[in-house]
PDB file of C-alpha atoms in Angstrom:
ATOM      1  CA  MET A   1     102.955-129.341 122.876  1.00  0.00           C
ATOM      2  CA  LEU A   2      99.839-128.922 120.797  1.00  0.00           C
ATOM      3  CA  SER A   3      97.064-126.550 122.215  1.00  0.00           C
ATOM      4  CA  ILE A   4      93.729-126.349 121.147  1.00  0.00           C
ATOM      5  CA  PRO A   5      94.463-122.772 119.679  1.00  0.00           C
ATOM      6  CA  VAL A   6      97.076-124.402 117.620  1.00  0.00           C
ATOM      7  CA  LEU A   7      94.935-127.322 116.176  1.00  0.00           C
ATOM      8  CA  VAL A   8      92.070-125.368 115.401  1.00  0.00           C
ATOM      9  CA  ALA A   9      94.517-122.736 113.588  1.00  0.00           C
ATOM     10  CA  ALA A  10      96.266-125.597 111.672  1.00  0.00           C
ATOM     11  CA  GLY A  11      92.930-127.314 110.754  1.00  0.00           C
ATOM     12  CA  GLY A  12      91.656-123.955 109.448  1.00  0.00           C
ATOM     13  CA  ALA A  13      94.684-123.570 107.354  1.00  0.00           C
ATOM     14  CA  ILE A  14      94.612-127.118 106.022  1.00  0.00           C
ATOM     15  CA  THR A  15      90.900-126.720 105.341  1.00  0.00           C
ATOM     16  CA  LEU A  16      91.379-123.471 103.368  1.00  0.00           C
ATOM     17  CA  ALA A  17      94.484-125.189 101.550  1.00  0.00           C
ATOM     18  CA  VAL A  18      92.466-128.246 100.605  1.00  0.00           C
ATOM     19  CA  VAL A  19      89.149-126.565  99.739  1.00  0.00           C
ATOM     20  CA  GLY A  20      91.267-123.587  97.738  1.00  0.00           C
ATOM     21  CA  GLY A  21      93.013-126.491  95.762  1.00  0.00           C
ATOM     22  CA  LEU A  22      89.774-128.220  94.906  1.00  0.00           C
ATOM     23  CA  MET A  23      88.363-124.991  93.613  1.00  0.00           C
ATOM     24  CA  THR A  24      91.289-124.320  91.358  1.00  0.00           C
ATOM     25  CA  PRO A  25      91.280-126.577  88.400  1.00  0.00           C
ATOM     26  CA  ILE A  26      94.194-126.022  86.090  1.00  0.00           C
ATOM     27  CA  GLY A  27      92.606-127.144  82.794  1.00  0.00           C
ATOM     28  CA  PRO A  28      92.539-126.277  79.249  1.00  0.00           C
ATOM     29  CA  TRP A  29      90.358-123.000  80.035  1.00  0.00           C
ATOM     30  CA  TYR A  30      92.881-121.705  82.433  1.00  0.00           C
ATOM     31  CA  ALA A  31      95.843-123.007  80.325  1.00  0.00           C
ATOM     32  CA  ASN A  32      94.594-121.228  77.275  1.00  0.00           C
ATOM     33  CA  LEU A  33      93.978-117.525  79.190  1.00  0.00           C
ATOM     34  CA  ARG A  34      96.981-115.108  77.917  1.00  0.00           C
ATOM     35  CA  LYS A  35      98.694-114.432  81.078  1.00  0.00           C
ATOM     36  CA  PRO A  36     101.200-111.482  81.841  1.00  0.00           C
ATOM     37  CA  GLY A  37     104.938-111.890  81.640  1.00  0.00           C
ATOM     38  CA  LEU A  38     105.480-111.828  85.400  1.00  0.00           C
ATOM     39  CA  GLN A  39     102.904-114.658  85.927  1.00  0.00           C
ATOM     40  CA  PRO A  40     104.768-117.446  88.077  1.00  0.00           C
ATOM     41  CA  PRO A  41     104.787-121.238  87.030  1.00  0.00           C
ATOM     42  CA  ASN A  42     101.696-123.082  87.788  1.00  0.00           C
ATOM     43  CA  TRP A  43     103.855-125.407  90.325  1.00  0.00           C
ATOM     44  CA  LEU A  44     104.674-122.425  92.564  1.00  0.00           C
ATOM     45  CA  PHE A  45     101.337-121.261  93.838  1.00  0.00           C
ATOM     46  CA  GLY A  46     100.899-124.731  95.922  1.00  0.00           C
ATOM     47  CA  PRO A  47     103.932-124.120  97.882  1.00  0.00           C
ATOM     48  CA  ALA A  48     103.269-120.497  98.171  1.00  0.00           C
ATOM     49  CA  TRP A  49      99.891-120.879  99.608  1.00  0.00           C
ATOM     50  CA  THR A  50     101.316-123.666 101.985  1.00  0.00           C
ATOM     51  CA  VAL A  51     103.811-121.281 103.497  1.00  0.00           C
ATOM     52  CA  ILE A  52     101.268-118.203 103.467  1.00  0.00           C
ATOM     53  CA  LEU A  53      98.543-120.386 105.356  1.00  0.00           C
ATOM     54  CA  GLY A  54     100.969-121.790 107.613  1.00  0.00           C
ATOM     55  CA  LEU A  55     102.209-118.396 108.406  1.00  0.00           C
ATOM     56  CA  ALA A  56      98.411-117.298 108.799  1.00  0.00           C
ATOM     57  CA  ALA A  57      97.976-120.402 111.334  1.00  0.00           C
ATOM     58  CA  TRP A  58     101.029-119.432 113.294  1.00  0.00           C
ATOM     59  CA  SER A  59      99.731-115.774 113.442  1.00  0.00           C
ATOM     60  CA  ALA A  60      96.065-116.881 114.589  1.00  0.00           C
ATOM     61  CA  ALA A  61      97.467-119.295 117.406  1.00  0.00           C
ATOM     62  CA  THR A  62      99.906-116.610 118.517  1.00  0.00           C
ATOM     63  CA  ALA A  63      97.125-113.794 118.644  1.00  0.00           C
ATOM     64  CA  TRP A  64      94.758-116.226 120.531  1.00  0.00           C
ATOM     65  CA  ASP A  65      97.421-116.947 122.978  1.00  0.00           C
ATOM     66  CA  ALA A  66      98.386-113.222 123.228  1.00  0.00           C
ATOM     67  CA  ALA A  67      94.782-111.841 123.884  1.00  0.00           C
ATOM     68  CA  VAL A  68      94.353-110.532 127.210  1.00  0.00           C
ATOM     69  CA  ASP A  69      90.488-111.216 127.450  1.00  0.00           C
ATOM     70  CA  ASP A  70      87.530-112.581 125.805  1.00  0.00           C
ATOM     71  CA  ALA A  71      86.902-109.508 123.810  1.00  0.00           C
ATOM     72  CA  ALA A  72      90.290-109.639 122.269  1.00  0.00           C
ATOM     73  CA  ARG A  73      89.993-113.447 121.518  1.00  0.00           C
ATOM     74  CA  MET A  74      86.714-112.750 119.705  1.00  0.00           C
ATOM     75  CA  SER A  75      88.444-110.158 117.547  1.00  0.00           C
ATOM     76  CA  VAL A  76      90.925-112.568 116.556  1.00  0.00           C
ATOM     77  CA  VAL A  77      88.169-115.116 115.629  1.00  0.00           C
ATOM     78  CA  ILE A  78      86.173-112.514 113.927  1.00  0.00           C
ATOM     79  CA  LEU A  79      89.244-111.232 111.648  1.00  0.00           C
ATOM     80  CA  PHE A  80      90.346-114.610 110.715  1.00  0.00           C
ATOM     81  CA  ALA A  81      86.804-115.888 110.071  1.00  0.00           C
ATOM     82  CA  THR A  82      86.263-112.918 107.892  1.00  0.00           C
ATOM     83  CA  ASN A  83      89.602-113.493 105.923  1.00  0.00           C
ATOM     84  CA  ALA A  84      88.680-117.281 105.455  1.00  0.00           C
ATOM     85  CA  LEU A  85      85.297-116.275 103.905  1.00  0.00           C
ATOM     86  CA  PHE A  86      86.700-113.951 101.411  1.00  0.00           C
ATOM     87  CA  HIS A  87      89.745-116.451 100.673  1.00  0.00           C
ATOM     88  CA  LEU A  88      87.309-119.104 100.026  1.00  0.00           C
ATOM     89  CA  LEU A  89      85.209-117.053  97.603  1.00  0.00           C
ATOM     90  CA  TRP A  90      87.951-116.042  95.018  1.00  0.00           C
ATOM     91  CA  SER A  91      88.731-119.359  93.489  1.00  0.00           C
ATOM     92  CA  PRO A  92      85.448-120.537  92.673  1.00  0.00           C
ATOM     93  CA  LEU A  93      84.590-117.092  91.007  1.00  0.00           C
ATOM     94  CA  PHE A  94      87.919-117.258  89.048  1.00  0.00           C
ATOM     95  CA  PHE A  95      87.982-121.176  88.184  1.00  0.00           C
ATOM     96  CA  LYS A  96      84.899-122.666  88.771  1.00  0.00           C
ATOM     97  CA  LEU A  97      82.713-119.895  87.120  1.00  0.00           C
ATOM     98  CA  ARG A  98      85.316-118.995  85.004  1.00  0.00           C
ATOM     99  CA  ARG A  99      84.853-115.310  85.669  1.00  0.00           C
ATOM    100  CA  PRO A 100      88.205-113.522  86.555  1.00  0.00           C
ATOM    101  CA  ASP A 101      86.028-110.150  86.167  1.00  0.00           C
ATOM    102  CA  TRP A 102      84.013-111.260  89.117  1.00  0.00           C
ATOM    103  CA  ALA A 103      87.026-112.516  91.081  1.00  0.00           C
ATOM    104  CA  LEU A 104      88.811-109.030  90.582  1.00  0.00           C
ATOM    105  CA  ILE A 105      85.522-107.405  91.967  1.00  0.00           C
ATOM    106  CA  GLU A 106      86.115-109.716  95.161  1.00  0.00           C
ATOM    107  CA  VAL A 107      89.808-109.068  95.462  1.00  0.00           C
ATOM    108  CA  PRO A 108      89.615-105.802  97.257  1.00  0.00           C
ATOM    109  CA  PHE A 109      87.614-107.434 100.024  1.00  0.00           C
ATOM    110  CA  LEU A 110      90.009-110.054 100.553  1.00  0.00           C
ATOM    111  CA  TRP A 111      92.691-107.494 100.559  1.00  0.00           C
ATOM    112  CA  ALA A 112      90.797-105.433 102.977  1.00  0.00           C
ATOM    113  CA  SER A 113      90.518-108.500 105.217  1.00  0.00           C
ATOM    114  CA  LEU A 114      94.188-108.870 105.391  1.00  0.00           C
ATOM    115  CA  VAL A 115      94.697-105.220 105.978  1.00  0.00           C
ATOM    116  CA  ALA A 116      92.290-105.470 109.097  1.00  0.00           C
ATOM    117  CA  LEU A 117      94.001-108.633 110.295  1.00  0.00           C
ATOM    118  CA  VAL A 118      97.495-106.619 110.253  1.00  0.00           C
ATOM    119  CA  VAL A 119      95.707-103.511 111.959  1.00  0.00           C
ATOM    120  CA  GLY A 120      93.366-105.287 114.179  1.00  0.00           C
ATOM    121  CA  LEU A 121      96.023-107.898 115.626  1.00  0.00           C
ATOM    122  CA  TRP A 122      98.830-105.419 115.946  1.00  0.00           C
ATOM    123  CA  PRO A 123      97.556-104.251 119.614  1.00  0.00           C
ATOM    124  CA  ILE A 124      97.076-107.860 120.255  1.00  0.00           C
ATOM    125  CA  SER A 125     100.566-108.981 119.213  1.00  0.00           C
ATOM    126  CA  PRO A 126     102.658-107.243 116.742  1.00  0.00           C
ATOM    127  CA  PHE A 127     104.460-110.526 115.816  1.00  0.00           C
ATOM    128  CA  ALA A 128     101.118-112.171 114.941  1.00  0.00           C
ATOM    129  CA  ALA A 129     100.247-109.008 112.749  1.00  0.00           C
ATOM    130  CA  LYS A 130     103.907-109.300 111.231  1.00  0.00           C
ATOM    131  CA  LEU A 131     103.064-113.033 110.239  1.00  0.00           C
ATOM    132  CA  ILE A 132     100.025-111.910 107.811  1.00  0.00           C
ATOM    133  CA  VAL A 133     102.376-109.448 105.720  1.00  0.00           C
ATOM    134  CA  PRO A 134     103.518-112.147 103.385  1.00  0.00           C
ATOM    135  CA  TYR A 135      99.747-113.238 102.700  1.00  0.00           C
ATOM    136  CA  LEU A 136      99.072-109.223 102.068  1.00  0.00           C
ATOM    137  CA  LEU A 137     101.810-109.008  99.731  1.00  0.00           C
ATOM    138  CA  TRP A 138     100.810-112.078  97.683  1.00  0.00           C
ATOM    139  CA  VAL A 139      97.537-111.146  97.540  1.00  0.00           C
ATOM    140  CA  SER A 140      98.407-107.885  96.231  1.00  0.00           C
ATOM    141  CA  PHE A 141     100.548-109.419  93.631  1.00  0.00           C
ATOM    142  CA  ALA A 142      97.709-111.809  92.730  1.00  0.00           C
ATOM    143  CA  ALA A 143      95.332-108.979  92.599  1.00  0.00           C
ATOM    144  CA  TRP A 144      97.706-107.580  90.088  1.00  0.00           C
ATOM    145  CA  LEU A 145      97.836-110.650  87.981  1.00  0.00           C
ATOM    146  CA  ASN A 146      93.844-111.089  88.206  1.00  0.00           C
ATOM    147  CA  TRP A 147      93.628-107.650  86.835  1.00  0.00           C
ATOM    148  CA  ALA A 148      96.340-108.273  84.153  1.00  0.00           C
ATOM    149  CA  ILE A 149      94.204-111.339  83.276  1.00  0.00           C
ATOM    150  CA  VAL A 150      91.077-109.698  83.015  1.00  0.00           C
ATOM    151  CA  ARG A 151      92.580-106.943  80.735  1.00  0.00           C
ATOM    152  CA  LEU A 152      94.229-109.577  78.337  1.00  0.00           C
ATOM    153  CA  ASN A 153      91.150-111.721  78.083  1.00  0.00           C
ATOM    154  CA  ARG A 154      88.006-109.883  78.325  1.00  0.00           C
ATOM    155  CA  PRO A 155      85.053-110.214  77.890  1.00  0.00           C
ATOM    156  CA  PHE A 156      83.943-112.813  80.044  1.00  0.00           C
ATOM    157  CA  GLY A 157      80.655-114.586  80.452  1.00  0.00           C
TER     158      GLY A 157
END
């Protein structure tokens, strides 16, 4: 049975995926950047983000349902909204503005929002917190990729 929290969480994940995809043009500029040897193939990013955002939606719905009061539910909303904001900022900085260096400055905020999700969700639902761990690991790897691209291609602007 689909509940309102499930629909909202799924809608949020789909919105993040669509907007993120639209803000991530893989064109000549990106193709010509020097990349580290551990750079995954471009085709892998879509499926990876689909799984990660699906897990995040599951986490959000699970945490909402596990919250014992309005204060806990508000914490869930604030944690996920903060993460969504930082999630949405990275791609335009890197791809649209072509500033991997600015995106690298934004990465710690995205990473911190994920750590906050894991820590903040744990008392509400350890399972929901664990569902965020793949997202945190992927962003940690992506941060390294971002740093390597900046190192290999600077200066920007």
